[in-house]
Coordinates of C-alpha atoms and ligand atoms in Angstrom, one line a residue:
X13 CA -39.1 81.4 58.4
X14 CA -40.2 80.8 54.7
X15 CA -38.1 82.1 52.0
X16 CA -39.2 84.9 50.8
X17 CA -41.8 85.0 48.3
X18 CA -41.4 85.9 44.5
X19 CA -44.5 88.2 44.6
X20 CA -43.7 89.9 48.0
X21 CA -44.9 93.5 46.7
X22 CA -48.5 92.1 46.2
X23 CA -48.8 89.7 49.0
X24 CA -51.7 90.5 51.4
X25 CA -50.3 91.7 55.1
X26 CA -50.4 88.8 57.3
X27 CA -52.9 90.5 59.5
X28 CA -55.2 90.6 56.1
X29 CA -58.5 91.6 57.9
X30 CA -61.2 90.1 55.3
X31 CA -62.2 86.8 56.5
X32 CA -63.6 87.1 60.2
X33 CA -64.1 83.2 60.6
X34 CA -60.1 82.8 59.3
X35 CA -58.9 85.6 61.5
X36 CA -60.6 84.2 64.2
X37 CA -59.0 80.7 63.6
X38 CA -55.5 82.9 62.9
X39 CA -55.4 84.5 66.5
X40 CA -56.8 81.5 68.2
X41 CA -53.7 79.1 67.0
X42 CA -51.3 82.3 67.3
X43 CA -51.7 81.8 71.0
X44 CA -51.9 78.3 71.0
X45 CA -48.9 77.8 68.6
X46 CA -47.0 81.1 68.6
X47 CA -44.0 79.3 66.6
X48 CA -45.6 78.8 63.2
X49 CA -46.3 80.8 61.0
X50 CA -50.3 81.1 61.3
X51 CA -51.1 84.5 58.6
X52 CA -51.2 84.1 55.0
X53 CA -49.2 81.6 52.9
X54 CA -46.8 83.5 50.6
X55 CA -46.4 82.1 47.3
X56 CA -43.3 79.7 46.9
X57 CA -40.9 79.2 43.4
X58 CA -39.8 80.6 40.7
X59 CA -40.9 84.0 39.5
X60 CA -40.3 83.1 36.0
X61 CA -42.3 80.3 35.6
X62 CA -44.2 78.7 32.7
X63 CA -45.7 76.3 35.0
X64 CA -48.7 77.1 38.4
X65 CA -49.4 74.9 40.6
X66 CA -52.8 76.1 42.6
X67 CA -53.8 74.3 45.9
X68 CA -56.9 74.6 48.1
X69 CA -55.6 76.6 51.8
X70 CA -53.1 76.1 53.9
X71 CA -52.8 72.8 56.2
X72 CA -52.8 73.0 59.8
X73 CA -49.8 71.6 60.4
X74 CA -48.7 71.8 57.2
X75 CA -48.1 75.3 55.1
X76 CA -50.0 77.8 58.1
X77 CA -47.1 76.0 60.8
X78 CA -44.4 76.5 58.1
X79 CA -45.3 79.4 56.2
X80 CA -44.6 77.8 52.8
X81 CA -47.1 76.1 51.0
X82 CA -47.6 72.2 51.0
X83 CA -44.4 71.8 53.1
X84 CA -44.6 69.5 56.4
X85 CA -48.1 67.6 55.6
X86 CA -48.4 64.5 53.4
X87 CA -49.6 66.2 50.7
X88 CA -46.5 68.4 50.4
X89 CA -44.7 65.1 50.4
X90 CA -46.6 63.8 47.4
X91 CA -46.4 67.0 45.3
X92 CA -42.8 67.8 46.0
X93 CA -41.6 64.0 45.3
X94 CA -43.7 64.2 41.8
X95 CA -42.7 67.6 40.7
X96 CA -38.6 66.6 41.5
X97 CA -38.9 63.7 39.1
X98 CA -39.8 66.5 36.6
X99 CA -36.6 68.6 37.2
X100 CA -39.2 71.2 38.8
X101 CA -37.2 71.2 42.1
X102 CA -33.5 71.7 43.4
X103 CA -32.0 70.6 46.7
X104 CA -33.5 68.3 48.8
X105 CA -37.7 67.9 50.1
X106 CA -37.2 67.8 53.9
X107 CA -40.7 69.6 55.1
X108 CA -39.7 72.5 56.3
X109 CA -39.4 75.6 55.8
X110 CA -35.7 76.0 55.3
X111 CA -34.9 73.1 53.7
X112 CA -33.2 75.0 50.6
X113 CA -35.5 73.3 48.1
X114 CA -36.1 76.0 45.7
X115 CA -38.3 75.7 42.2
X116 CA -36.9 75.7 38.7
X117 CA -39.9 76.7 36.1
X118 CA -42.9 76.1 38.7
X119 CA -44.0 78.1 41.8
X120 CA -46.9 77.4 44.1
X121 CA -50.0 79.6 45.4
X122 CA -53.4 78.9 47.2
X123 CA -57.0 79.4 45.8
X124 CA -57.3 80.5 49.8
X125 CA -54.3 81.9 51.8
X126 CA -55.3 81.3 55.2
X127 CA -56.3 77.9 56.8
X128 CA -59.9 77.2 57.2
X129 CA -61.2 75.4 59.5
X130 CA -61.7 71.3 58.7
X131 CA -60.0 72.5 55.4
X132 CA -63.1 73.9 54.1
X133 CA -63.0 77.9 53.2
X134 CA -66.6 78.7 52.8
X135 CA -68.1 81.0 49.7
X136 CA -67.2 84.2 50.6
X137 CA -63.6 83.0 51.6
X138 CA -62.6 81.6 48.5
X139 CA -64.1 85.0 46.3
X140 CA -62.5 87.5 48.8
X141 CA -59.3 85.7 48.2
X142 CA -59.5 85.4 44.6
X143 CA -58.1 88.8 43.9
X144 CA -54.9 87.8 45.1
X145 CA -55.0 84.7 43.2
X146 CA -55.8 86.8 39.9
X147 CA -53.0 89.0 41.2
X148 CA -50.3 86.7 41.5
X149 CA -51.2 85.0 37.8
X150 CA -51.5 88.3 36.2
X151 CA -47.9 89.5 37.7
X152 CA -46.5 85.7 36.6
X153 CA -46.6 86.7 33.0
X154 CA -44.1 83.9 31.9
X155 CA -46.5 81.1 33.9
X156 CA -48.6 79.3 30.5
X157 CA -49.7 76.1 32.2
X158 CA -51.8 76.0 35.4
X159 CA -52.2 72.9 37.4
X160 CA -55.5 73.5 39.9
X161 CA -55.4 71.2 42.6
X162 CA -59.4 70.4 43.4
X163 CA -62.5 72.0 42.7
X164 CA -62.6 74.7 44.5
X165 CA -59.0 75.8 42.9
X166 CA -60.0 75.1 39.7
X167 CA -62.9 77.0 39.9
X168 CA -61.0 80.1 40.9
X169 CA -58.6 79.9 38.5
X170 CA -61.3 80.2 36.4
X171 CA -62.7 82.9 37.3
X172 CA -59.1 84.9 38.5
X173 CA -58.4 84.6 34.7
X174 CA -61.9 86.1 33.4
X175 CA -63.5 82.8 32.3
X176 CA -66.5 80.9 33.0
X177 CA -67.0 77.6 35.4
X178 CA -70.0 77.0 33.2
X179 CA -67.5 76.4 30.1
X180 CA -64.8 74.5 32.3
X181 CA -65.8 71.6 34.3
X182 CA -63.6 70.6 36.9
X183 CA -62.2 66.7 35.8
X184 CA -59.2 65.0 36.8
X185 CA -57.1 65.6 34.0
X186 CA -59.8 67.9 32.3
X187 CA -57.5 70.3 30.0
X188 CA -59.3 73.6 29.8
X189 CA -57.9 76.7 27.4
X190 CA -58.4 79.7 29.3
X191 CA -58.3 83.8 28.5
X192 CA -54.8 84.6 27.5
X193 CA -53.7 81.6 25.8
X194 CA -53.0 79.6 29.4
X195 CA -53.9 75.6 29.8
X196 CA -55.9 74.9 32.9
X197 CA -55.2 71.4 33.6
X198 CA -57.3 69.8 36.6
X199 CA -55.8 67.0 39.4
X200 CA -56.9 66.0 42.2
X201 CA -56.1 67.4 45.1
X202 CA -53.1 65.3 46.7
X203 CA -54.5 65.3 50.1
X204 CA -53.9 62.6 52.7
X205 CA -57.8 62.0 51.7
X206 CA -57.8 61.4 48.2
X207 CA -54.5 59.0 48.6
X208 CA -55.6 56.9 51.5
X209 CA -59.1 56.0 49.3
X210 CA -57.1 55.6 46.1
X211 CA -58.7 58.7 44.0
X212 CA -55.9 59.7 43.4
X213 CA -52.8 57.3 43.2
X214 CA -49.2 58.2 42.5
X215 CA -49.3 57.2 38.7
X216 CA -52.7 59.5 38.1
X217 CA -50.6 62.6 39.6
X218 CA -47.7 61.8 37.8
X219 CA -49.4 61.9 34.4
X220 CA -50.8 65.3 35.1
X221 CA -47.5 67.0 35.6
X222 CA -46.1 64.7 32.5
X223 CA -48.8 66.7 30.9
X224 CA -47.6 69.5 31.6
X225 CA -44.2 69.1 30.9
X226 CA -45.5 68.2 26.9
X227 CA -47.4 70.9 27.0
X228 CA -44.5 73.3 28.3
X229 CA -43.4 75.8 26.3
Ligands
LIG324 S1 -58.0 84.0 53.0 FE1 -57.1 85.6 51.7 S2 -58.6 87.3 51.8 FE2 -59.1 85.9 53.5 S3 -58.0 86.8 55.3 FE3 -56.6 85.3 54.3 S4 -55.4 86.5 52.9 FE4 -57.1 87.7 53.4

């Protein structure tokens, strides 16, 4: 089991009913896989943070078998090994679930809560889950720094916060004031992907959460 999450009053139920292509994917892999997790992703860290981190959905085998998010897929490796050598963690990155690693000034949400399938929510996913995004950044009132990793998360953070993509293009390392005084700033998404081909190396995500960190307040 996941620990539970900072925002559990405003998490959606994890039979949330308003993606038929996602539940569909949901009950499929809950028979196929009835020991993870498979329902929406909870967020994972601190509740006082001054620093977001925003992902795309959950991985197969990563956040929707564990039921916290980024933990027991490569990416989860990459971001968790980064945001220790920030101070950003405690205890120990072992991929699971109940590991004990817990976050110290950062937590972690999805532009998408439930996995997609091929790791692509369509349109209509990624708006009827953006309430919950806006949710979750409206009740993390100490949260001032946003890291969206991708496109697609950047562009709902965007819009969860009342601003326009036309004014904020996505860019790796793009900085981005939003509504409410927040920085948006923009990464690529640390998938096994974006690694592999060398879009995104270890030093590039690095300097995005040193950004961070200066801009901290
Ligand atoms: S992706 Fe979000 S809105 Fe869609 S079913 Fe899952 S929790 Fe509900």
């Amino acid at each position: 089991m996941p620990p539970p999450s900072p925002l559990s009053g405003i998490e959606p139920s994890r039979d949330c009913p308003l993606c038929p292509r996602l539940v569909a994917l949901r009950h499929e892999l809950r028979a196929a896989h009835p020991d993870w997790w498979n329902a929406p992703v909870p967020a994972f860290g601190d509740p006082r943070a001054w620093l977001a981190i925003v992902g795309l959905a959950p991985g197969v085998r990563g956040a929707n078998s564990t039921g916290r998010p980024f933990t027991g897929d490569h990416a989860g490796d990459l971001l968790f090994a980064t945001i220790a050598g920030f101070g950003l963690t405690r205890g120990r990155y072992a991929g699971t679930a109940d590991d004990g690693l817990a976050l110290d000034g950062a937590i972690i949400l999805n532009a998408v809560k439930c996995l997609p399938p091929a790791n692509k929510p369509d349109a209509a996913e990624i708006r009827a889950c953006r309430p919950h995004l806006a949710e979750a950044l409206a009740a993390l009132s100490s949260v001032r720094i946003i890291v969206a990793l991708g496109r697609i998360a950047h562009q709902s953070v965007v819009q969860a916060l009342g601003g326009r993509p036309s004014q904020a293009r996505f860019g790796h390392m793009a900085e981005h004031r939003l509504p409410g005084g927040r920085v948006l700033i923009d990464s690529y998404h640390c998938s096994r992907y974006n690694t592999n081909t060398g879009r995104l190396t270890p030093a590039m995500f690095e300097a995005v959460f040193a950004r961070a960190v200066m801009l901290a307040p």
